[in-house]
């Protein structure tokens, strides 16, 4: 169970150090990386920012930059190595310009269609509620992404277990800045980083996890998961239900965490965040007018079988939230920071 993430801001943008074709760019370590490119034309409009927003872990996520022209730069660790991936949508919205740097540049460019939901099949999706239909029309260019990067999605999900969003985002940011590496190419100077490798996560000292407000239970789960990274990453080529079941064989990974990974890495349009502190209350309040729990949420979403996460995310993007009647949960203060 976790506190859901706040909405992504579109205002915290940085200037783009890459203006027009640059050919090659050096990173913070002085290594020169050639720019590799790909143009991808989608058969339907693509809302790049909306699709990728689910990968952003708070406003200070060091693996994410929104650039001055509205495009998005991400630092990612691919099976081929670290990469920086920048995605820009043409004004018409169906053509995406992709640039990449680093050892993983080729892999990152190959992943663009899946990452932006090119393989997402919404056939059979019917809006049974007016609010769902309105959100679907408003975000017609949104699709369920498929990054094919399990550990990238899994580690921050574990950090977010049973804590406030603020605490989780602060902890993830501290760990990535401390144990990740500068993203290859031109955006390292703007602070863009790549999260640690599985070996890098496994090498983080226990006291550094504690300083990041990640308690022993969650850090142990992370270490166990990254040590099984090879087996978990194989899940991208398996049915999502099987991959989620495999994740849940590891101590500390339950239904909520597996669903959070499936939504991002596996392109699972049906993986609802059951067990979340806010999701059930927000959706039932929006659709029924009353904030209720997971049992009722399961009943409400039953007609959307196969597309239940699609409904969840569309309503999140539309800003459907129950009214708050009290102060936000405060981060815990008993762990060293």
PDB file of N, CA and C in Angstrom, residues 17 118 127 167 188 233 237 251 267 275 282 298 311:
ATOM      1  N   UNK A  17      19.957  22.053 -24.106  1.00  0.00           N
ATOM      2  CA  UNK A  17      21.308  22.323 -24.581  1.00  0.00           C
ATOM      3  C   UNK A  17      21.547  21.834 -25.995  1.00  0.00           C
ATOM      4  N   UNK A 118       2.783   1.855 -28.791  1.00  0.00           N
ATOM      5  CA  UNK A 118       2.470   1.427 -30.142  1.00  0.00           C
ATOM      6  C   UNK A 118       1.861   0.040 -30.218  1.00  0.00           C
ATOM      7  N   UNK A 127     -16.433   2.728 -22.750  1.00  0.00           N
ATOM      8  CA  UNK A 127     -16.638   3.525 -21.540  1.00  0.00           C
ATOM      9  C   UNK A 127     -18.045   3.294 -21.008  1.00  0.00           C
ATOM     10  N   UNK A 167       8.224  11.236   0.735  1.00  0.00           N
ATOM     11  CA  UNK A 167       9.326  10.468   1.320  1.00  0.00           C
ATOM     12  C   UNK A 167       9.956   9.539   0.292  1.00  0.00           C
ATOM     13  N   UNK A 188      23.621  15.626 -19.201  1.00  0.00           N
ATOM     14  CA  UNK A 188      24.235  15.416 -17.886  1.00  0.00           C
ATOM     15  C   UNK A 188      24.531  16.747 -17.215  1.00  0.00           C
ATOM     16  N   UNK A 233      13.758  -9.910 -15.629  1.00  0.00           N
ATOM     17  CA  UNK A 233      13.711  -9.236 -16.929  1.00  0.00           C
ATOM     18  C   UNK A 233      13.184 -10.156 -18.024  1.00  0.00           C
ATOM     19  N   UNK A 237       9.020 -10.991 -22.016  1.00  0.00           N
ATOM     20  CA  UNK A 237       8.658 -11.841 -23.154  1.00  0.00           C
ATOM     21  C   UNK A 237       7.629 -12.902 -22.765  1.00  0.00           C
ATOM     22  N   UNK A 251      10.278 -12.327  -1.728  1.00  0.00           N
ATOM     23  CA  UNK A 251       9.813 -11.709  -0.483  1.00  0.00           C
ATOM     24  C   UNK A 251       9.696 -10.194  -0.631  1.00  0.00           C
ATOM     25  N   UNK A 267       3.416  -3.226 -20.278  1.00  0.00           N
ATOM     26  CA  UNK A 267       2.309  -2.752 -21.096  1.00  0.00           C
ATOM     27  C   UNK A 267       0.985  -3.397 -20.742  1.00  0.00           C
ATOM     28  N   UNK A 275      -4.615  -2.096  -3.502  1.00  0.00           N
ATOM     29  CA  UNK A 275      -3.790  -1.949  -2.317  1.00  0.00           C
ATOM     30  C   UNK A 275      -3.200  -0.562  -2.171  1.00  0.00           C
ATOM     31  N   UNK A 282     -10.172   7.259  -4.844  1.00  0.00           N
ATOM     32  CA  UNK A 282     -10.333   8.278  -5.882  1.00  0.00           C
ATOM     33  C   UNK A 282     -11.268   7.822  -6.995  1.00  0.00           C
ATOM     34  N   UNK A 298     -13.084  -3.257  -7.344  1.00  0.00           N
ATOM     35  CA  UNK A 298     -13.064  -4.451  -8.197  1.00  0.00           C
ATOM     36  C   UNK A 298     -14.416  -4.648  -8.883  1.00  0.00           C
ATOM     37  N   UNK A 311      -8.536   2.413 -17.413  1.00  0.00           N
ATOM     38  CA  UNK A 311      -9.493   3.288 -16.731  1.00  0.00           C
ATOM     39  C   UNK A 311      -8.796   4.039 -15.594  1.00  0.00           C
TER      40      UNK A 311
END
